[in-house]
Amino acid sequence: MTHVQAEDGTEIFVRDMGEGDPIVFLHGWPLSHRMFEYQYHYLLDEGFRCIGIDHRGYGESDKPYGDYSYDRFADDLKAVLDELDVDGVTLAGFSMGGGIATHYMNRHDEAHVDKLALLAAASPCLTKKSDFPEGLDEEELNPLIEGARTDRAAMNAEFGQMLFHTEQSDEMMEWLWSLGMDASGLATAASAETFRDADLRPDMDGITVPTKIYHGVHDEITPFEITAEVLEDGIENAELVRFENSGHGLVADETEKLNEELAEFAG
């Protein structure tokens, strides 16, 4: 475990485990790298190196006031990969982490990355634009931002109930809630504004590496039709893998399938 200093001095927490082909994990909103616990168990046993990063504002990283844009998150990731001096990476981004991964690939010319895995990605565009009428209304995401500002504990609990298609234990839900409460309230609100407003469609043209898109067909947060299918059409070397029994939280809805898919793709 270590911290890497971003260009503005923010300390980014990195958990680096194992040896072998590297997989770098980018967590979703409003969690931390620990959300991938049940991927780490499997992939470490399969001989992979697993690198989990806490985005600024989350987990064990610094939680500054200020910029929580996709530019900033992508630049933080570049600082980490440069410092670790790691190449041949499979970059695995979940939800907001998928948006960060999409933007990183174009902004930093795919540096260090040989393969891209997008897991229930909040990418490329969630809300309606003049040329994207199929997107969500902003009003559907605004309660997350308002909740982060007024009653973050309740908002995190309500958001957790939206994550899964299969039943999860009360203890699992409490654990995920605790990960969300470890985040900065300022970061939680600001980065929700980022993924609400972002349009990453231009970034798709900059992605040339083999890409797998893993997405639950019952996803209520990043709906399959406006994210997964758009990514498949927009990324040159992309293949879409449907998770028929998953909502947004495919890491827990279909853990075994996801783990096996990641191992096969990254190997």
PDB file of N, CA, C and O in Angstrom, residues 169-195:
ATOM      1  N   SER A 169     -27.229  -9.586   1.063  1.00  0.00           N
ATOM      2  CA  SER A 169     -27.427  -9.637   2.505  1.00  0.00           C
ATOM      3  C   SER A 169     -27.480  -8.234   3.093  1.00  0.00           C
ATOM      4  O   SER A 169     -26.936  -7.271   2.528  1.00  0.00           O
ATOM      5  N   ASP A 170     -28.130  -8.122   4.242  1.00  0.00           N
ATOM      6  CA  ASP A 170     -28.144  -6.837   4.949  1.00  0.00           C
ATOM      7  C   ASP A 170     -26.726  -6.387   5.276  1.00  0.00           C
ATOM      8  O   ASP A 170     -26.413  -5.190   5.217  1.00  0.00           O
ATOM      9  N   GLU A 171     -25.887  -7.355   5.611  1.00  0.00           N
ATOM     10  CA  GLU A 171     -24.505  -7.019   5.970  1.00  0.00           C
ATOM     11  C   GLU A 171     -23.735  -6.461   4.760  1.00  0.00           C
ATOM     12  O   GLU A 171     -22.925  -5.529   4.910  1.00  0.00           O
ATOM     13  N   MET A 172     -23.982  -7.028   3.577  1.00  0.00           N
ATOM     14  CA  MET A 172     -23.356  -6.500   2.365  1.00  0.00           C
ATOM     15  C   MET A 172     -23.789  -5.054   2.116  1.00  0.00           C
ATOM     16  O   MET A 172     -22.965  -4.180   1.809  1.00  0.00           O
ATOM     17  N   MET A 173     -25.071  -4.791   2.280  1.00  0.00           N
ATOM     18  CA  MET A 173     -25.578  -3.444   2.048  1.00  0.00           C
ATOM     19  C   MET A 173     -25.005  -2.453   3.067  1.00  0.00           C
ATOM     20  O   MET A 173     -24.675  -1.314   2.725  1.00  0.00           O
ATOM     21  N   GLU A 174     -24.868  -2.897   4.317  1.00  0.00           N
ATOM     22  CA  GLU A 174     -24.282  -2.029   5.336  1.00  0.00           C
ATOM     23  C   GLU A 174     -22.813  -1.745   5.048  1.00  0.00           C
ATOM     24  O   GLU A 174     -22.324  -0.625   5.268  1.00  0.00           O
ATOM     25  N   TRP A 175     -22.105  -2.748   4.546  1.00  0.00           N
ATOM     26  CA  TRP A 175     -20.694  -2.566   4.204  1.00  0.00           C
ATOM     27  C   TRP A 175     -20.541  -1.551   3.071  1.00  0.00           C
ATOM     28  O   TRP A 175     -19.716  -0.633   3.150  1.00  0.00           O
ATOM     29  N   LEU A 176     -21.350  -1.690   2.027  1.00  0.00           N
ATOM     30  CA  LEU A 176     -21.288  -0.743   0.921  1.00  0.00           C
ATOM     31  C   LEU A 176     -21.650   0.661   1.381  1.00  0.00           C
ATOM     32  O   LEU A 176     -21.039   1.650   0.957  1.00  0.00           O
ATOM     33  N   TRP A 177     -22.642   0.756   2.260  1.00  0.00           N
ATOM     34  CA  TRP A 177     -23.012   2.064   2.812  1.00  0.00           C
ATOM     35  C   TRP A 177     -21.816   2.682   3.534  1.00  0.00           C
ATOM     36  O   TRP A 177     -21.548   3.882   3.385  1.00  0.00           O
ATOM     37  N   SER A 178     -21.090   1.871   4.280  1.00  0.00           N
ATOM     38  CA  SER A 178     -19.943   2.394   5.027  1.00  0.00           C
ATOM     39  C   SER A 178     -18.854   2.879   4.080  1.00  0.00           C
ATOM     40  O   SER A 178     -18.174   3.873   4.376  1.00  0.00           O
ATOM     41  N   LEU A 179     -18.655   2.207   2.937  1.00  0.00           N
ATOM     42  CA  LEU A 179     -17.671   2.674   1.965  1.00  0.00           C
ATOM     43  C   LEU A 179     -18.076   4.039   1.418  1.00  0.00           C
ATOM     44  O   LEU A 179     -17.233   4.929   1.241  1.00  0.00           O
ATOM     45  N   GLY A 180     -19.360   4.211   1.154  1.00  0.00           N
ATOM     46  CA  GLY A 180     -19.834   5.498   0.665  1.00  0.00           C
ATOM     47  C   GLY A 180     -19.676   6.605   1.685  1.00  0.00           C
ATOM     48  O   GLY A 180     -19.375   7.752   1.339  1.00  0.00           O
ATOM     49  N   MET A 181     -19.867   6.270   2.967  1.00  0.00           N
ATOM     50  CA  MET A 181     -19.745   7.285   4.003  1.00  0.00           C
ATOM     51  C   MET A 181     -18.290   7.659   4.292  1.00  0.00           C
ATOM     52  O   MET A 181     -18.021   8.689   4.905  1.00  0.00           O
ATOM     53  N   ASP A 182     -17.336   6.837   3.831  1.00  0.00           N
ATOM     54  CA  ASP A 182     -15.918   7.193   3.955  1.00  0.00           C
ATOM     55  C   ASP A 182     -15.522   8.316   3.009  1.00  0.00           C
ATOM     56  O   ASP A 182     -14.477   8.940   3.177  1.00  0.00           O
ATOM     57  N   ALA A 183     -16.343   8.550   1.986  1.00  0.00           N
ATOM     58  CA  ALA A 183     -16.020   9.585   1.000  1.00  0.00           C
ATOM     59  C   ALA A 183     -16.268  10.972   1.582  1.00  0.00           C
ATOM     60  O   ALA A 183     -17.006  11.153   2.551  1.00  0.00           O
ATOM     61  N   SER A 184     -15.668  11.957   0.960  1.00  0.00           N
ATOM     62  CA  SER A 184     -15.960  13.352   1.271  1.00  0.00           C
ATOM     63  C   SER A 184     -17.335  13.722   0.719  1.00  0.00           C
ATOM     64  O   SER A 184     -17.666  13.384  -0.430  1.00  0.00           O
ATOM     65  N   GLY A 185     -18.118  14.425   1.519  1.00  0.00           N
ATOM     66  CA  GLY A 185     -19.399  14.901   1.022  1.00  0.00           C
ATOM     67  C   GLY A 185     -19.244  15.854  -0.147  1.00  0.00           C
ATOM     68  O   GLY A 185     -20.027  15.821  -1.107  1.00  0.00           O
ATOM     69  N   LEU A 186     -18.230  16.711  -0.088  1.00  0.00           N
ATOM     70  CA  LEU A 186     -17.971  17.631  -1.199  1.00  0.00           C
ATOM     71  C   LEU A 186     -17.639  16.869  -2.473  1.00  0.00           C
ATOM     72  O   LEU A 186     -18.152  17.191  -3.550  1.00  0.00           O
ATOM     73  N   ALA A 187     -16.778  15.851  -2.358  1.00  0.00           N
ATOM     74  CA  ALA A 187     -16.421  15.059  -3.530  1.00  0.00           C
ATOM     75  C   ALA A 187     -17.624  14.295  -4.068  1.00  0.00           C
ATOM     76  O   ALA A 187     -17.803  14.173  -5.283  1.00  0.00           O
ATOM     77  N   THR A 188     -18.457  13.778  -3.175  1.00  0.00           N
ATOM     78  CA  THR A 188     -19.625  13.010  -3.586  1.00  0.00           C
ATOM     79  C   THR A 188     -20.555  13.865  -4.437  1.00  0.00           C
ATOM     80  O   THR A 188     -21.021  13.439  -5.502  1.00  0.00           O
ATOM     81  N   ALA A 189     -20.822  15.081  -3.991  1.00  0.00           N
ATOM     82  CA  ALA A 189     -21.704  15.970  -4.747  1.00  0.00           C
ATOM     83  C   ALA A 189     -21.043  16.441  -6.037  1.00  0.00           C
ATOM     84  O   ALA A 189     -21.666  16.420  -7.116  1.00  0.00           O
ATOM     85  N   ALA A 190     -19.789  16.862  -5.954  1.00  0.00           N
ATOM     86  CA  ALA A 190     -19.125  17.439  -7.123  1.00  0.00           C
ATOM     87  C   ALA A 190     -18.925  16.414  -8.230  1.00  0.00           C
ATOM     88  O   ALA A 190     -19.118  16.718  -9.421  1.00  0.00           O
ATOM     89  N   SER A 191     -18.537  15.184  -7.882  1.00  0.00           N
ATOM     90  CA  SER A 191     -18.312  14.195  -8.929  1.00  0.00           C
ATOM     91  C   SER A 191     -19.623  13.667  -9.505  1.00  0.00           C
ATOM     92  O   SER A 191     -19.661  13.246 -10.665  1.00  0.00           O
ATOM     93  N   ALA A 192     -20.706  13.722  -8.728  1.00  0.00           N
ATOM     94  CA  ALA A 192     -22.016  13.397  -9.302  1.00  0.00           C
ATOM     95  C   ALA A 192     -22.407  14.431 -10.357  1.00  0.00           C
ATOM     96  O   ALA A 192     -22.994  14.083 -11.393  1.00  0.00           O
ATOM     97  N   GLU A 193     -22.080  15.685 -10.119  1.00  0.00           N
ATOM     98  CA  GLU A 193     -22.308  16.707 -11.146  1.00  0.00           C
ATOM     99  C   GLU A 193     -21.468  16.411 -12.387  1.00  0.00           C
ATOM    100  O   GLU A 193     -21.926  16.610 -13.524  1.00  0.00           O
ATOM    101  N   THR A 194     -20.251  15.908 -12.177  1.00  0.00           N
ATOM    102  CA  THR A 194     -19.377  15.571 -13.301  1.00  0.00           C
ATOM    103  C   THR A 194     -20.003  14.495 -14.170  1.00  0.00           C
ATOM    104  O   THR A 194     -20.102  14.657 -15.399  1.00  0.00           O
ATOM    105  N   PHE A 195     -20.434  13.376 -13.573  1.00  0.00           N
ATOM    106  CA  PHE A 195     -20.963  12.321 -14.444  1.00  0.00           C
ATOM    107  C   PHE A 195     -22.356  12.644 -14.952  1.00  0.00           C
ATOM    108  O   PHE A 195     -22.780  12.114 -15.979  1.00  0.00           O
TER     109      PHE A 195
END
